[in-house]
Amino acid sequence: MGRQHSSEHDLLCPRLWSRFLKRHFKCADLDDLNAQLPLRIEDGEKFCFGIEPIPLPERVRPRLFERAYELGRNPDGNYVLELDDENSRFNLFTRVSQRVPCSEPWLLKDLRPYMLDEVPAIDWSFFILPRLLAALDVMLVHAGPLDGWEKVDPDGVSQAEQVSFEGLVEAAVPQCLALLFSVAHIATWYQPPRHPEAPSNFIRAAYDAVDQFSASLYRRGFDDATLIGEPLCRLLRSAVADIHLWGARTMPSEGKLGPMLGRRLILLPNSDSLRVPLQQLHSHGTYGFEMFFASARDDRRFNFTHDELESAARELLEASSRVRDRLISQAEALFI
């Protein structure tokens, strides 16, 4: 568990962040970023790159983004002098994230704890998982409905898992990568590697996502893609290996448990309409007693016909394919 890569990742993450901004805005150099993004955010501002706020003249532009791009200095700290007040300092990362929300994940803050010398406490994965699901606007099929779905349509479940993995891996953005790391950690924590139902599928998907993420930097035209991508790939693959080997040994700091994952990872659009077929399949699975007691309290129907269950399974399978397509299209929209 003794990797000594913390100093390396401290440099790589700011460099990646600054390169994302340069690529996202198709800048010829960093001067265009320096001209606008460090300026104070005024009430009513409607940010438009190169137009609003009015860019600073070239002669007075600070060389702030060079620090992250060339030196790997972390922009996430209150140590940058305000341009109009030498007695005031601000957080460059926070200010940029307010104007360019899509840039925030590219500092890899969610992934950094996995890249340190030891696997983070399981609390970290419990904490980031719901936030990542919300950011991607998807929901996870938990153990109850997943069990019922597998009884009704095991082939459909396999297809839904495959397209969910494809969406997360092919999108190749930090949020998808971090989601896979968190579920791999949680699944390993519940089912250690020597357990007969150990989550090798989660681990394999995390490795695939790391490789695709690294390769995507070159495909998407990032500066120094190989120089950044290769060490990131090495660090992140090492982190996946540590999750696999040591993830089951991490402990929750407050004794709190997170979500009970099923043996498969299936994502669906975050839609209230899908909660009905999920409830129907939940009632049919091993965990159906939960639905039985719920139905006793609120008169919810508990027994469903075979046709109704098959219809519910088909609805969820179709919805899972929409998640894949949406994740990939949203990712590519960052680089058009």
XYZ file of C-alpha atoms in Angstrom:
336
model
C 0.000 0.000 0.000
C 3.037 2.294 -0.016
C 2.939 4.233 -3.291
C 4.935 7.476 -3.199
C 3.125 9.350 -5.930
C 1.467 12.193 -4.034
C 3.924 14.816 -5.295
C 3.453 13.620 -8.875
C -0.309 13.778 -8.775
C -0.129 17.200 -7.100
C 1.563 18.457 -10.264
C -0.438 16.508 -12.834
C -3.926 17.514 -11.715
C -3.414 21.312 -12.045
C -1.688 20.774 -15.384
C -4.623 18.751 -16.650
C -7.094 21.384 -15.405
C -5.337 24.229 -17.201
C -5.033 22.163 -20.387
C -8.748 21.388 -20.278
C -9.569 25.098 -20.133
C -7.220 25.844 -23.008
C -8.741 23.042 -25.098
C -12.338 23.819 -24.100
C -12.043 27.428 -25.256
C -9.771 26.572 -28.234
C -7.179 29.100 -27.071
C -4.020 29.643 -29.054
C -2.215 30.310 -25.762
C -2.935 30.892 -22.090
C -3.102 34.658 -22.446
C -6.781 34.480 -23.386
C -7.530 32.704 -20.100
C -5.526 35.265 -18.126
C -7.467 38.082 -19.790
C -10.871 37.191 -18.347
C -11.103 34.331 -15.886
C -9.239 36.008 -12.962
C -11.483 39.112 -13.020
C -13.994 39.645 -10.225
C -17.457 38.264 -10.917
C -19.881 41.171 -10.889
C -23.602 40.891 -10.204
C -25.533 40.208 -13.366
C -22.517 39.098 -15.359
C -23.330 36.869 -18.322
C -20.006 35.253 -19.024
C -19.080 34.947 -22.683
C -15.546 33.921 -23.452
C -13.593 36.699 -25.123
C -16.457 39.191 -24.738
C -17.863 39.471 -21.200
C -16.376 40.514 -18.902
C -14.297 42.767 -21.119
C -10.853 41.145 -21.457
C -7.901 42.922 -19.916
C -5.430 44.646 -22.234
C -2.433 42.462 -23.044
C 0.031 44.660 -21.137
C -1.724 44.139 -17.764
C -2.769 40.491 -17.997
C -1.419 38.424 -15.077
C 0.374 35.166 -15.834
C -1.793 33.044 -13.537
C -2.617 30.033 -15.684
C 1.032 29.487 -16.539
C 1.564 28.551 -12.885
C -0.815 25.607 -13.174
C 0.054 24.744 -16.777
C 3.845 24.853 -16.523
C 4.601 24.509 -12.803
C 1.676 22.344 -11.693
C 0.689 24.794 -8.970
C -2.668 23.986 -7.381
C -5.168 26.767 -8.227
C -7.452 25.747 -5.350
C -6.324 28.135 -2.623
C -6.971 31.682 -1.441
C -3.582 33.036 -2.379
C -4.049 34.916 -5.677
C -3.910 38.707 -5.384
C -6.927 40.569 -6.677
C -6.029 42.594 -9.730
C -7.619 45.736 -8.292
C -6.769 45.281 -4.610
C -3.355 44.173 -3.375
C -4.761 43.567 0.108
C -7.295 40.984 -1.054
C -6.762 37.444 -2.301
C -9.037 34.975 -4.049
C -9.290 31.305 -5.050
C -8.645 31.019 -8.784
C -10.160 27.535 -9.036
C -13.393 28.614 -7.337
C -13.710 31.703 -9.504
C -13.129 29.761 -12.715
C -15.596 27.060 -11.625
C -18.288 29.700 -11.117
C -17.852 30.928 -14.663
C -17.051 27.568 -16.259
C -18.770 24.854 -14.167
C -17.757 22.097 -16.578
C -14.087 22.762 -15.744
C -14.425 21.892 -12.055
C -14.095 18.078 -12.351
C -10.883 18.407 -14.360
C -8.798 19.209 -11.275
C -9.632 15.581 -10.335
C -10.551 16.459 -6.750
C -12.860 13.433 -6.486
C -10.106 11.113 -7.732
C -7.185 12.532 -5.763
C -7.813 10.536 -2.548
C -7.521 7.309 -4.552
C -4.169 8.459 -5.974
C -2.455 8.862 -2.608
C -0.344 6.331 -0.750
C -3.315 4.482 0.753
C -6.879 3.736 -0.297
C -9.172 6.383 1.253
C -11.642 5.496 3.974
C -14.807 3.962 2.585
C -16.590 7.134 3.733
C -15.069 8.965 0.774
C -16.659 6.626 -1.765
C -19.966 6.713 0.124
C -19.788 10.525 0.061
C -18.958 11.138 -3.588
C -21.225 8.493 -5.135
C -24.589 10.292 -4.646
C -23.013 13.603 -5.648
C -21.629 12.109 -8.871
C -24.947 10.452 -9.677
C -26.674 13.811 -9.210
C -24.072 15.610 -11.346
C -24.607 13.109 -14.169
C -28.383 13.152 -13.571
C -28.607 9.364 -13.334
C -29.678 6.859 -10.724
C -28.241 3.513 -9.749
C -30.301 0.307 -9.765
C -29.864 -1.029 -6.248
C -29.835 -4.612 -5.046
C -33.606 -4.990 -4.519
C -34.958 -4.177 -7.991
C -31.817 -5.609 -9.617
C -32.508 -9.002 -8.064
C -36.092 -9.002 -9.339
C -34.981 -7.843 -12.782
C -32.454 -10.673 -13.059
C -35.194 -13.203 -12.305
C -37.426 -11.786 -15.029
C -34.843 -11.049 -17.741
C -31.230 -12.037 -16.972
C -30.108 -11.338 -20.555
C -31.578 -7.860 -20.389
C -29.733 -7.179 -17.134
C -26.452 -8.196 -18.778
C -27.158 -5.871 -21.702
C -28.063 -2.998 -19.371
C -24.850 -3.466 -17.397
C -22.828 -3.528 -20.614
C -24.294 -0.278 -21.937
C -23.863 1.397 -18.537
C -20.187 0.465 -18.497
C -19.852 1.565 -22.131
C -21.352 4.962 -21.347
C -19.073 5.597 -18.369
C -15.941 4.310 -20.083
C -16.461 5.893 -23.504
C -17.534 9.268 -22.124
C -14.031 9.468 -20.618
C -14.623 12.446 -18.334
C -13.543 12.730 -14.681
C -17.054 12.370 -13.229
C -17.576 9.010 -14.946
C -14.136 7.812 -13.899
C -14.711 8.843 -10.285
C -18.109 7.129 -10.246
C -16.524 3.870 -11.363
C -13.806 4.208 -8.704
C -16.387 4.799 -5.978
C -18.602 1.842 -6.918
C -15.559 -0.418 -7.343
C -14.446 0.561 -3.848
C -17.887 0.093 -2.289
C -18.451 -3.230 -4.037
C -15.013 -4.475 -2.953
C -15.696 -3.338 0.589
C -18.898 -5.399 0.717
C -17.479 -8.384 -1.183
C -13.684 -8.791 -0.723
C -11.626 -10.276 -3.607
C -11.677 -13.820 -2.183
C -15.451 -13.791 -1.831
C -17.177 -15.986 -4.457
C -19.151 -12.944 -5.651
C -16.214 -10.529 -5.644
C -16.926 -7.594 -8.018
C -14.377 -8.272 -10.748
C -16.688 -6.587 -13.287
C -16.415 -3.270 -11.413
C -12.619 -3.525 -11.267
C -12.322 -4.379 -14.966
C -14.542 -1.434 -15.886
C -12.418 0.910 -13.759
C -9.249 -0.246 -15.556
C -10.945 0.220 -18.943
C -12.096 3.706 -17.961
C -8.579 4.712 -16.910
C -7.143 3.566 -20.248
C -9.867 5.329 -22.215
C -9.517 8.530 -20.172
C -5.789 8.646 -20.791
C -6.198 7.941 -24.525
C -8.960 10.538 -24.835
C -6.558 13.370 -24.014
C -4.736 12.747 -27.285
C -7.946 12.169 -29.243
C -9.442 15.407 -27.904
C -6.405 17.486 -28.738
C -5.052 18.287 -25.276
C -1.640 19.915 -25.155
C 1.119 17.452 -24.224
C -1.476 14.660 -24.137
C 1.099 11.892 -23.879
C 3.195 13.765 -21.328
C 0.132 14.169 -19.085
C -1.806 11.044 -20.034
C 0.844 8.395 -19.486
C 1.727 9.246 -15.856
C -1.957 9.797 -15.057
C -2.755 6.383 -16.500
C -0.029 4.792 -14.391
C -1.199 6.514 -11.203
C -4.855 5.697 -11.766
C -4.245 2.063 -12.722
C -2.199 1.717 -9.545
C -5.123 3.199 -7.628
C -7.530 0.623 -9.101
C -5.121 -2.153 -8.113
C -5.045 -0.810 -4.560
C -8.849 -0.685 -4.421
C -8.934 -4.315 -5.507
C -6.272 -5.431 -3.024
C -6.985 -3.221 -0.024
C -10.433 -1.696 -0.506
C -12.122 -4.249 1.731
C -9.898 -3.235 4.663
C -10.847 0.425 4.801
C -13.199 1.462 7.594
C -15.978 4.039 7.882
C -14.890 6.778 10.277
C -18.348 7.204 11.822
C -19.682 3.679 11.499
C -22.126 4.674 8.770
C -22.924 2.363 5.884
C -23.556 3.446 2.331
C -25.814 2.014 -0.376
C -26.056 -1.753 -0.798
C -24.929 -2.236 -4.361
C -26.040 -5.161 -6.456
C -23.603 -7.455 -8.255
C -23.947 -5.341 -11.381
C -23.736 -1.628 -12.115
C -26.729 -0.358 -14.055
C -27.500 3.320 -14.534
C -30.847 4.818 -15.494
C -31.987 8.375 -16.229
C -32.999 10.166 -13.054
C -36.706 10.024 -13.791
C -39.673 9.613 -11.455
C -41.474 7.591 -14.121
C -38.854 4.821 -13.824
C -39.478 4.364 -10.127
C -42.686 2.464 -10.935
C -41.012 -0.371 -12.919
C -38.211 -0.410 -10.338
C -40.770 -0.951 -7.569
C -42.488 -3.673 -9.575
C -39.253 -5.613 -10.055
C -38.206 -4.992 -6.459
C -41.370 -6.762 -5.300
C -40.420 -9.825 -7.358
C -36.918 -10.261 -5.967
C -35.358 -11.696 -2.844
C -35.782 -8.344 -1.127
C -39.489 -8.237 -1.919
C -40.400 -8.346 1.771
C -39.383 -4.679 1.908
C -42.078 -3.898 -0.637
C -44.561 -6.089 1.223
C -44.246 -4.060 4.405
C -44.308 -0.817 2.412
C -47.519 -1.917 0.686
C -49.122 -2.633 4.047
C -48.479 0.945 5.090
C -49.568 2.829 1.991
C -51.844 0.405 0.113
C -49.221 -0.019 -2.586
C -49.878 -2.963 -4.829
C -47.493 -5.859 -4.175
C -48.292 -8.633 -6.660
C -47.728 -8.092 -10.381
C -48.455 -10.307 -13.350
C -45.718 -11.876 -15.454
C -46.590 -9.546 -18.344
C -46.315 -6.501 -16.103
C -42.901 -7.604 -14.833
C -41.647 -8.258 -18.356
C -42.899 -4.844 -19.439
C -41.086 -3.247 -16.497
C -37.855 -5.013 -17.447
C -38.131 -3.856 -21.073
C -38.725 -0.268 -19.959
C -35.605 -0.277 -17.789
C -33.464 -1.845 -20.505
C -34.486 0.818 -23.011
C -33.845 3.545 -20.443
C -30.338 2.241 -19.742
C -29.367 2.681 -23.400
C -30.452 6.324 -23.229
C -27.997 6.873 -20.385
C -25.103 5.580 -22.463
C -25.907 7.818 -25.407
C -26.440 10.862 -23.200
C -23.206 10.440 -21.250
C -21.173 10.162 -24.430
C -22.870 13.091 -26.183
C -22.538 15.357 -23.131
C -18.854 14.545 -22.889
C -18.190 15.254 -26.547
C -20.063 18.571 -26.322
C -17.231 19.867 -24.124
C -14.830 19.659 -27.061
C -16.857 20.732 -30.079
